[in-house]
CSV table of C-alpha atoms in Angstrom, one decimal:
chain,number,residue,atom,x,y,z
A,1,UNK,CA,8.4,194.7,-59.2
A,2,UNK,CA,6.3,197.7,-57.9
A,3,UNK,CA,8.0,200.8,-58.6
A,4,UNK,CA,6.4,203.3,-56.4
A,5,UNK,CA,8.4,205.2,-53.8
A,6,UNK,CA,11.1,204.9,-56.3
A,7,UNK,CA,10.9,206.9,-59.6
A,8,UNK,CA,8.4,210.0,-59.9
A,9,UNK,CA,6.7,211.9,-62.6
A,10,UNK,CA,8.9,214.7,-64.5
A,11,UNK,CA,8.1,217.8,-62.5
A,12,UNK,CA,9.1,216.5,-59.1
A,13,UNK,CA,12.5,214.8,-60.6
A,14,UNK,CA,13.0,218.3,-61.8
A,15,UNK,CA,12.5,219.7,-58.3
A,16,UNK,CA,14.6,216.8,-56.7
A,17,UNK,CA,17.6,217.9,-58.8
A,18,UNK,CA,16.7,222.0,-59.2
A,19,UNK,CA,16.7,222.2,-55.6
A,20,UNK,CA,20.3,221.9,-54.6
A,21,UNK,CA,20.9,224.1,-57.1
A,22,UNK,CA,19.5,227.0,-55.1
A,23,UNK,CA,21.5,229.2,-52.9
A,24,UNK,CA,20.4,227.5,-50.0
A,25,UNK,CA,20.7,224.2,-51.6
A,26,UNK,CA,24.3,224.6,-52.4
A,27,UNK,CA,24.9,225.5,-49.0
A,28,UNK,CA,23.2,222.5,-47.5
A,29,UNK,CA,25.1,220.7,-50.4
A,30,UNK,CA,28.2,221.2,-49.0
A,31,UNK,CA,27.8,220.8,-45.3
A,32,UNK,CA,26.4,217.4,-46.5
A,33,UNK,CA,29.8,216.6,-48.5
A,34,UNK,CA,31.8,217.7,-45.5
A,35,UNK,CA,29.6,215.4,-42.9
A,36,UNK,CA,29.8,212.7,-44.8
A,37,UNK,CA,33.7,213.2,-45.1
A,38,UNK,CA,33.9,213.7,-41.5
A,39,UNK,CA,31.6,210.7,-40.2
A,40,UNK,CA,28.8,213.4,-39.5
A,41,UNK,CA,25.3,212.0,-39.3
A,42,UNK,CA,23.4,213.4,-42.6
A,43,UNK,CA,20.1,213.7,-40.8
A,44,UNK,CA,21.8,216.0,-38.0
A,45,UNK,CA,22.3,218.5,-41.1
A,46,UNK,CA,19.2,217.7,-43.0
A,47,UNK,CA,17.0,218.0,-39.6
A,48,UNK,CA,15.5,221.8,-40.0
A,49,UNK,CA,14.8,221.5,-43.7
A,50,UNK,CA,12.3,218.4,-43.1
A,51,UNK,CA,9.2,220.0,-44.7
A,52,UNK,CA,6.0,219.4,-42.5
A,53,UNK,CA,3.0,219.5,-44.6
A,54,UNK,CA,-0.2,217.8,-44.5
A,55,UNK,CA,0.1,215.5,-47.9
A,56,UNK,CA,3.6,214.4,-46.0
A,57,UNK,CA,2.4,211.8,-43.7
A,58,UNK,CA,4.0,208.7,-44.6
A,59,UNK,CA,7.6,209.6,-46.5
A,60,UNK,CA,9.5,206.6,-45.6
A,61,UNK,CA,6.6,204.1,-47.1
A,62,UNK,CA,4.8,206.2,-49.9
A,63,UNK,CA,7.3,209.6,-50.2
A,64,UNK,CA,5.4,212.0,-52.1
A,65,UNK,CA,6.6,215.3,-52.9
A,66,UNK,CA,3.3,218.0,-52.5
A,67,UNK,CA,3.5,220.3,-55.8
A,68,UNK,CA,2.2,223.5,-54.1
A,69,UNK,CA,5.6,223.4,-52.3
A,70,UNK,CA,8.0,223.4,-55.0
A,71,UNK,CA,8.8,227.3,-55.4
A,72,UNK,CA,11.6,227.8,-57.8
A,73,UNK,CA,14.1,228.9,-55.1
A,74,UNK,CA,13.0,226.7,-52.3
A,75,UNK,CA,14.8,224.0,-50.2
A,76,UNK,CA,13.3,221.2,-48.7
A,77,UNK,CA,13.5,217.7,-47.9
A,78,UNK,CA,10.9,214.6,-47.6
A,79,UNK,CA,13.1,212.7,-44.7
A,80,UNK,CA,16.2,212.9,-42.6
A,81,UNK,CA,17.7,210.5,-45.5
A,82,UNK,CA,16.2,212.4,-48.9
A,83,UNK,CA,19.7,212.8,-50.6
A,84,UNK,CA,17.2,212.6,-53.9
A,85,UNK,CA,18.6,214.3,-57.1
A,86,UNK,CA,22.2,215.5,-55.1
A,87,UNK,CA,25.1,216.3,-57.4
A,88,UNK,CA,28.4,215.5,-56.4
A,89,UNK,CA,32.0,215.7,-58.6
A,90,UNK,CA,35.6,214.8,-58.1
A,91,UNK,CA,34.8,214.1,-54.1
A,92,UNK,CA,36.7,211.3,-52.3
A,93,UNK,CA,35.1,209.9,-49.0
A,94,UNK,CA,37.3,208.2,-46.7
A,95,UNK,CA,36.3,204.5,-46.1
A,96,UNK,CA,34.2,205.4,-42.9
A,97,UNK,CA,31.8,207.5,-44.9
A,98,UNK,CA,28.4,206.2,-44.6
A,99,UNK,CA,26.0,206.5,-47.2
A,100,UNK,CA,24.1,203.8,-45.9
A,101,UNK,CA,19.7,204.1,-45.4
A,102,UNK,CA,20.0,206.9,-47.7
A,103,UNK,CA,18.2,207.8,-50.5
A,104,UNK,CA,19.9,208.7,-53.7
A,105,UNK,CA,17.6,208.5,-55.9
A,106,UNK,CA,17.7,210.5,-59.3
A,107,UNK,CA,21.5,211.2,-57.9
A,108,UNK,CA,24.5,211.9,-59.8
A,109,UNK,CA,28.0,211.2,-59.5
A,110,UNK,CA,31.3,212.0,-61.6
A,111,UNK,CA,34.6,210.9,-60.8
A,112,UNK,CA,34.1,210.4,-57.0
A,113,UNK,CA,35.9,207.8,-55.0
A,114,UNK,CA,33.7,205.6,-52.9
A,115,UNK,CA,36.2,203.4,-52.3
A,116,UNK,CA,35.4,201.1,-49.1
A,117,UNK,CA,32.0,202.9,-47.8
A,118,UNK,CA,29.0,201.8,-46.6
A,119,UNK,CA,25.8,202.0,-48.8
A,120,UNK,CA,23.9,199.1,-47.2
A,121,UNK,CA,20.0,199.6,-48.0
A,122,UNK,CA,20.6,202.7,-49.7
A,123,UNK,CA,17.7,203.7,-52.6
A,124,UNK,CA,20.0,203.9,-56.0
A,125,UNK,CA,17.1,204.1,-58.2
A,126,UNK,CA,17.8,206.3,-61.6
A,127,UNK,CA,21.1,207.1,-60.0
A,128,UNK,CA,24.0,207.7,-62.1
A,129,UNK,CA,27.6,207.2,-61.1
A,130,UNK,CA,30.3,207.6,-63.7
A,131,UNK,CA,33.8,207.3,-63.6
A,132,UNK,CA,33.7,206.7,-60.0
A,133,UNK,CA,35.7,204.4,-58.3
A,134,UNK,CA,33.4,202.3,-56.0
A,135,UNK,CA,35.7,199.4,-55.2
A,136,UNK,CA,34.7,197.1,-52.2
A,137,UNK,CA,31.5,199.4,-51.7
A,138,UNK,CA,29.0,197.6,-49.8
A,139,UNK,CA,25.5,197.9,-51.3
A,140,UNK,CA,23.8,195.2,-49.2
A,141,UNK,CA,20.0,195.8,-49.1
A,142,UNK,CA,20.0,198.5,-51.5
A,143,UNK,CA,20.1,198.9,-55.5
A,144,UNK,CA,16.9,199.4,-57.5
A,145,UNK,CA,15.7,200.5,-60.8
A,146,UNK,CA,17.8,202.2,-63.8
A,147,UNK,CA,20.7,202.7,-61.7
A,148,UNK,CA,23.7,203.1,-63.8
A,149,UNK,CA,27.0,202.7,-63.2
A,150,UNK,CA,28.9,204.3,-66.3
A,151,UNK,CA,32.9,203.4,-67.0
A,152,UNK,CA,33.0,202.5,-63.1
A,153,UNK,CA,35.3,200.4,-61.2
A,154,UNK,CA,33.0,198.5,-59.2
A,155,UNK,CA,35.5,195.1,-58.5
A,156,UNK,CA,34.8,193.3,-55.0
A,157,UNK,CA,31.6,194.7,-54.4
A,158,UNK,CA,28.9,193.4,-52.3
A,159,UNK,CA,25.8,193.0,-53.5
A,160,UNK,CA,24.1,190.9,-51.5
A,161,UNK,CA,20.2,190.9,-51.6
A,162,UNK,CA,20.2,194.0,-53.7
A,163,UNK,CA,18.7,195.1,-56.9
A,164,UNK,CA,19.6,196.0,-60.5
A,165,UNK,CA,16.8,196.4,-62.3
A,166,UNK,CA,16.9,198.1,-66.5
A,167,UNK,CA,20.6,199.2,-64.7
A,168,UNK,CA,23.2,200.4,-67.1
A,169,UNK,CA,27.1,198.8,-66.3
A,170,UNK,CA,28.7,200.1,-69.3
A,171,UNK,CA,32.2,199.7,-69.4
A,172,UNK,CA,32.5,199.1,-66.1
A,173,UNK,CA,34.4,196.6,-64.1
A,174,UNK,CA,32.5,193.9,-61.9
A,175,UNK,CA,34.9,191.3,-61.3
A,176,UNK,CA,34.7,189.7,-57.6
A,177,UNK,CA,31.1,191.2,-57.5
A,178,UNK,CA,29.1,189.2,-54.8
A,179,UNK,CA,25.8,188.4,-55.5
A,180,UNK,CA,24.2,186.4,-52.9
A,181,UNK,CA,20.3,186.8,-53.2
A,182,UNK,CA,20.7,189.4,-55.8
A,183,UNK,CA,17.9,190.6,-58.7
A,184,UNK,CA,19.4,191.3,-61.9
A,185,UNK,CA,17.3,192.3,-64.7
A,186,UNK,CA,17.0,194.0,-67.9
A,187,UNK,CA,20.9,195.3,-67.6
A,188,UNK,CA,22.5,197.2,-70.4
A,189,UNK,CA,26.8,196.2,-71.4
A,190,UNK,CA,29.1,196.9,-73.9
A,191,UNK,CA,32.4,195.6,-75.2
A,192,UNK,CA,34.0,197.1,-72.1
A,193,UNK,CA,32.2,195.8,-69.3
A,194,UNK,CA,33.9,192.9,-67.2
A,195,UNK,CA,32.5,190.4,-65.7
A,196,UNK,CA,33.3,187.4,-63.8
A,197,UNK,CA,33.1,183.6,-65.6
A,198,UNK,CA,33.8,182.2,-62.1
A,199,UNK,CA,31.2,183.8,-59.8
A,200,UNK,CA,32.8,184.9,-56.4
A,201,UNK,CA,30.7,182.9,-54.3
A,202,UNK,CA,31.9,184.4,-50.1
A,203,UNK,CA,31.8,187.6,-48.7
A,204,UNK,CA,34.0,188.1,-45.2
A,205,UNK,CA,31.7,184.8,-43.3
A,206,UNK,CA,28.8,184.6,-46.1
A,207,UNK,CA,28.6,182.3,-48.6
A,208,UNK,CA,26.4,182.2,-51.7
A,209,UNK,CA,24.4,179.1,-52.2
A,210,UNK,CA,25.7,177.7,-55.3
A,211,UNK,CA,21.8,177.2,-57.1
A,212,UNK,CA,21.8,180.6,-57.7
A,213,UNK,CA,24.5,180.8,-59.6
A,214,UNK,CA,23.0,179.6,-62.6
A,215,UNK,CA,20.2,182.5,-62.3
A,216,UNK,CA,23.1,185.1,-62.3
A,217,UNK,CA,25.0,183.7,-65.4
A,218,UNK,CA,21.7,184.0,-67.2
A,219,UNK,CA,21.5,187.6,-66.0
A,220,UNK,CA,24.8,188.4,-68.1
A,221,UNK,CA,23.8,186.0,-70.8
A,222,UNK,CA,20.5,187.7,-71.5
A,223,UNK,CA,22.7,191.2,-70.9
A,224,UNK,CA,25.2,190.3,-73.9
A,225,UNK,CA,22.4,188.9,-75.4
A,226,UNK,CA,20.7,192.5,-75.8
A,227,UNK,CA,24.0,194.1,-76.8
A,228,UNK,CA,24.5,191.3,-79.2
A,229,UNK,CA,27.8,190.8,-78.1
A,230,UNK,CA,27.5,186.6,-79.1
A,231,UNK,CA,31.2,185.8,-78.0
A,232,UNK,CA,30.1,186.3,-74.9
A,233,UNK,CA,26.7,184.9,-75.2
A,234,UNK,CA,28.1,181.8,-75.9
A,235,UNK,CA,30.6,181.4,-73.2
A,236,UNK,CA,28.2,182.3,-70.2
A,237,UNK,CA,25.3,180.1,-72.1
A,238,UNK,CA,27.8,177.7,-71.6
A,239,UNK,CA,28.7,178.2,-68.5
A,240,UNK,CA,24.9,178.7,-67.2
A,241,UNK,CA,24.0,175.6,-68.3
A,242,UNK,CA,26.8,173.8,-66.8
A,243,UNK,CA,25.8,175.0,-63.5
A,244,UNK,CA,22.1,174.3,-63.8
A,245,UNK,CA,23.2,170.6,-64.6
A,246,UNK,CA,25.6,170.3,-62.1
A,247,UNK,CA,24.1,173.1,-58.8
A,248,UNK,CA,20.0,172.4,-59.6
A,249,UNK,CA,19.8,169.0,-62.2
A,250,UNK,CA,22.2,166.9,-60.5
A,251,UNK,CA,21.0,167.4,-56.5
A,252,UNK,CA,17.1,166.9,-58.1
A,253,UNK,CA,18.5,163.4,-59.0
A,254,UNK,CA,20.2,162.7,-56.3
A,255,UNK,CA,17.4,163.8,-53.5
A,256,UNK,CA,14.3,162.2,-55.5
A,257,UNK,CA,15.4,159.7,-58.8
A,258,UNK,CA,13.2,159.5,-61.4
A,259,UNK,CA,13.7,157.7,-65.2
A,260,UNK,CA,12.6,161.3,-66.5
A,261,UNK,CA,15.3,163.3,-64.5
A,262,UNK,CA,17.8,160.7,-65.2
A,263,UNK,CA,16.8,161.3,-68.8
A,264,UNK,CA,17.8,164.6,-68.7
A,265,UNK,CA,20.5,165.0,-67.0
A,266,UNK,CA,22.2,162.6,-68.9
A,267,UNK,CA,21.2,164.3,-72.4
A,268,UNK,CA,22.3,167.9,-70.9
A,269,UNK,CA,25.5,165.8,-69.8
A,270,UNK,CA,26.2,164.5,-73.2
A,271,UNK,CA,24.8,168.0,-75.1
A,272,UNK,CA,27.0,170.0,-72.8
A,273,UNK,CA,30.1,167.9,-73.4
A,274,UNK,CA,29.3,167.0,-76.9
A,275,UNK,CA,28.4,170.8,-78.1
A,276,UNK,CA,29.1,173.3,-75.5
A,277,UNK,CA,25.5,173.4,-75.6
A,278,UNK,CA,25.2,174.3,-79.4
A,279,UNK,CA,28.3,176.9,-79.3
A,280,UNK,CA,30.9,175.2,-79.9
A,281,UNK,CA,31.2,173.4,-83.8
A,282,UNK,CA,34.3,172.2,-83.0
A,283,UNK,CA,33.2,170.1,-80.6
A,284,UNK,CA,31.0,168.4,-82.8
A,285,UNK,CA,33.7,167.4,-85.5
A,286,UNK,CA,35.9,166.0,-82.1
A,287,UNK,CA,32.7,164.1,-81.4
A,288,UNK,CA,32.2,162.7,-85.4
A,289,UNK,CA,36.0,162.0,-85.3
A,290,UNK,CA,35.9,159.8,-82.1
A,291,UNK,CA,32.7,158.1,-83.1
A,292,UNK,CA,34.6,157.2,-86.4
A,293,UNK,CA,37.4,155.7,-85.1
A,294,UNK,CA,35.6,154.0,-82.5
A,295,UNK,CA,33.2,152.2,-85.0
A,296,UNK,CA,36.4,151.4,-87.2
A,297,UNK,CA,37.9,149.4,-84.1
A,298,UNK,CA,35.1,147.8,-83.9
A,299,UNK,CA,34.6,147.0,-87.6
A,300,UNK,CA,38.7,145.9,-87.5
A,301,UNK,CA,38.0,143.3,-84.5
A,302,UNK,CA,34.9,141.8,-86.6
A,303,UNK,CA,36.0,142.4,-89.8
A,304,UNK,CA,35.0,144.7,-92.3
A,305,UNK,CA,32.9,143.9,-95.6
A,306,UNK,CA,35.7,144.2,-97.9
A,307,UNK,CA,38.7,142.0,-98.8
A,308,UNK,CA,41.4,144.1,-97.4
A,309,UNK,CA,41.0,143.5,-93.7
A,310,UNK,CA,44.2,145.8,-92.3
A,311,UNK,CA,43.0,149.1,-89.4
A,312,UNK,CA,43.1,150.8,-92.6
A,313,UNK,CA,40.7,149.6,-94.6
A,314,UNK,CA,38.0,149.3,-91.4
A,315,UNK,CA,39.0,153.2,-90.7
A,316,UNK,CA,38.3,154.1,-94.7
A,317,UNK,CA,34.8,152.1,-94.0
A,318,UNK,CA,34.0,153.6,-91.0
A,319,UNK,CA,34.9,156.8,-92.1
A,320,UNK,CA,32.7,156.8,-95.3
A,321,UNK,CA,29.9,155.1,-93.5
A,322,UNK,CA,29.6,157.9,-91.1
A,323,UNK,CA,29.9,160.8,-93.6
A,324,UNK,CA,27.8,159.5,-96.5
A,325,UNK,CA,25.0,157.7,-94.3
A,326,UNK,CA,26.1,154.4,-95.5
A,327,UNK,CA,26.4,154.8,-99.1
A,328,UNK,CA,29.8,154.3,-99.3
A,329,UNK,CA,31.5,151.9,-102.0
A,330,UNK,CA,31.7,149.0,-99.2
A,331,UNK,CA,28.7,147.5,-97.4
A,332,UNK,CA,28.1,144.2,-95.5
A,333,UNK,CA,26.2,141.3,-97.5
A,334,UNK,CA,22.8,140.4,-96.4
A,335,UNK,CA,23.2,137.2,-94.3
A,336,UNK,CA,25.3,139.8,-92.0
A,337,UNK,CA,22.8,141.6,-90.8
A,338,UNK,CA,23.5,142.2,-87.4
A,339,UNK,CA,27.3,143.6,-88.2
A,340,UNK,CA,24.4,145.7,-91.4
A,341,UNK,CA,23.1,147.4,-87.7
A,342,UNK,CA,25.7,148.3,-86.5
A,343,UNK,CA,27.1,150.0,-89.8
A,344,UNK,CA,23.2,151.4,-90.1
A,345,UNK,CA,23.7,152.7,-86.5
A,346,UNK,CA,27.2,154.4,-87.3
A,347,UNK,CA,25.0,156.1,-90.3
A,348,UNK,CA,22.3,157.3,-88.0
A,349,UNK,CA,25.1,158.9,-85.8
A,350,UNK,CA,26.3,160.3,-88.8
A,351,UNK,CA,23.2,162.2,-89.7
A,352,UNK,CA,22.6,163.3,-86.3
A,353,UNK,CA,26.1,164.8,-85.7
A,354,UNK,CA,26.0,166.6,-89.6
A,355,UNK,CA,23.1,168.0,-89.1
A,356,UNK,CA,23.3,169.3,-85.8
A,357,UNK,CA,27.2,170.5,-87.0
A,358,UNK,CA,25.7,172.6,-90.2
A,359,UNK,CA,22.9,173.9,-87.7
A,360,UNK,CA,25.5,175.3,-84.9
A,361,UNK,CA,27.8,176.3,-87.7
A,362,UNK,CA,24.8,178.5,-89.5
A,363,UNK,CA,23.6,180.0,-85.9
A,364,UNK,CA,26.8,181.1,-85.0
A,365,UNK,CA,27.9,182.1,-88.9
A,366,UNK,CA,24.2,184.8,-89.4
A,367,UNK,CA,24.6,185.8,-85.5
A,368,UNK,CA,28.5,186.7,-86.2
C-alpha cells in the first residue's frame, strides 16, 4: 500500500510533535482536550491556526508540511483535523467524544480512557497508545501503518474496513475485535497479547462474511509466527485451515464440482482430521492405532496366516505388520495373494503414517 499522506521525513515528525510543545501549543493543547470532553467540534478550535501558504494547496489529499514555516516556537496546523504528533496522558473522554475524521498521526497516548468513542476514519498511522483503555472504540474507516497499541485493552472493538499495517499489539487485549473487511499485516505480539480462536463475526446489524475469516487467522498465524511463539502458531494454523476448507474449499465444490477440487478437499479433510494439519503427533498415533485394529478385524474375519486364529493373534499380526512394514514373524503363503495385498497395503499405511509421525514430531521438537 502507498504510504504517502501518512508518514513523513524526520524533520517534519519533529515539527508535528515539537509544536504542541510551544507555549501556544500547550494552550491550543488543552482547549482541544476540553472540546473533545465537552462534545466541542475540534475544527471550531483549530480554525485560526490553519496555516495559508502557497505549497498548502491540497492538505486533505497530499498534506505537506512547507519547511520555511517551521520556526522553533511556532504553531500551526495543515487542516481543521491535523491532530498530528498531539500528546495526551491520564485523560478520560466520555463516550460522546469524537475523534472521528481526525488525524492522529505520529500521536501519543498514555493511560487515557477511550472507552466507547468514535474514531471512525480517523488517520492512526505511527500513533502510539499505551496503557489506554479503548474498549468498544469504533475505528471503522480508519487505522493505518505502525500504529501501536502497547499493553491496551482493546476488547469489542470495531474494526471494520480498517487498517493495521507493521502495527505493534503487544500485550494487549483484542478479544471480540470485529474485523469485517479489515487489512492486517506485518503485526508485532508477544506472550501477552490475546486474541480470539473464535472470530466475532457481527457488529450491532453487520455481519462479517465468513470467507474472510480464514485471511484473518492467517494474520495472527504469521504474527506468532514472527514472535516465534509456536503454541500458538499451531493452534491458529489449525484453525485457519479449517476455515479455508470449510468457508472457501467447500462452497468452490459445491458451486462448480470438479475431480481436482474434490481431490482436495477431501485430502485437506483427511490431513486436517488426521494431523491437525501437521501439529498435532498425537493425532497421528490415534490414526496408526485405529488403522491397526481395523486391519486386525479384518484379518480375524478372514483369518490370519498363523495357526492361532483367536482376535488376538490377528491384533499381534496387524500390529506388527503395520509397525515393521510387513516384516513381522507371520506372513500369508503365496497362493493367498490377495489377503498378501491387503497385509502389503496395511504396510504401506504403515510407512506413510511413521514417517509423517517422526517428521511432525522433529518440526515441532527443533521449533520448541
Amino acid at each position: 500500500m502507498d504510504r504517502e499522506g501518512f508518514t513523513f521525513d524526520l524533520v517534519t515528525q519533529r515539527f508535528l510533535k515539537n509544536r504542541w510543545d510551544t507555549e501556544l501549543g500547550k494552550r491550543v493543547l488543552e482547549e482541544v482536550i476540553q472540546g473533545l470532553k465537552n462534545g466541542v467540534e475540534v475544527r471550531a478550535i483549530l480554525d485560526g491556526y490553519v496555516l495559508e501558504h502557497s505549497e498548502n494547496q491540497d492538505p486533505y489529499g497530499h498534506p505537506y508540511y512547507p519547511k520555511d514555516a517551521m520556526d522553533e516556537n511556532s504553531f500551526w496546523v495543515l487542516t481543521h483535523d491535523d491532530l498530528r504528533g498531539i500528546h495526551v496522558y491520564h485523560e478520560t473522554f466520555p463516550n460522546n467524544s469524537s475523534f472521528s475524521v481526525k488525524s492522529l498521526n505520529y500521536a501519543r497516548f498514555f493511560g487515557c480512557n477511550f472507552s466507547g468513542t468514535n474514531m471512525e476514519r480517523t488517520e492512526l498511522s505511527m500513533a502510539t497508545f499505551e496503557k489506554c483503555n479503548l474498549e468498544a472504540v469504533c475505528f471503522a474507516g480508519g487505522g493505518g501503518f505502525g500504529t501501536r497499541f502497547i499493553d491496551s485493552n482493546l476488547r469489542n472493538v470495531c474494526y471494520w474496513s480498517s487498517g493495521l499495517i507493521d502495527g505493534d499489539i503487544s500485550g494487549s487485549d483484542l478479544r471480540g475485535i470485529y474485523l469485517e473487511g479489515a487489512k492486517l499485516e506485518n503485526i508485532t505480539v508477544n506472550y501477552s497479547t490475546k486474541l480470539d480462536l473464535a472470530l466475532n463475526l457481527n457488529w450491532k446489524t453487520r455481519s462479517m462474511p465468513v470467507d474472510q475469516i480464514a485471511d484473518h487467522l492467517k494474520a495472527y498465524r504469521v504474527a506468532y509466527e514472527r514472535a516465534e511463539i509456536w503454541h500458538n502458531v499451531d493452534q491458529y494454523l489449525n484453525l485457519e485451515r479449517a476455515a479455508n476448507r470449510k468457508y472457501i474449499l467447500y462452497p468452490q465444490l459445491k458451486e462448480k464440482f470438479s475431480a481436482r477440487g474434490f481431490y482436495r478437499w477431501v485430502s485437506d479433510l483427511m490431513w486436517g482430521y488426521g494431523t491437525g494439519y501437521g501439529t498435532k503427533p498425537s493425532r497421528l498415533i490415534l490414526s496408526g492405532f485405529v488403522v491397526s485394529i481395523l486391519f486386525s478385524i479384518f484379518f480375524y474375519i478372514a483369518g490370519n496366516p498363523g495357526e492361532n486364529q483367536e482376535f488376538v493373534s490377528s491384533l499381534y499380526f496387524s500390529f506388527t505388520t503395520f509397525a515393521t512394514l510387513g516384516y513381522g514373524d507371520l506372513s500369508y503363503a503365496a497362493d493367498r495373494w490377495i489377503m498378501r495385498l491387503i497385509s502389503t497395503s496395511e504396510a504401506w499405511a504403515g510407512a506413510v503414517l511413521i514417517a509423517a509421525y517422526v517428521g511432525v514430531l522433529g518440526r515441532k521438537v527443533i521449533r520448541h
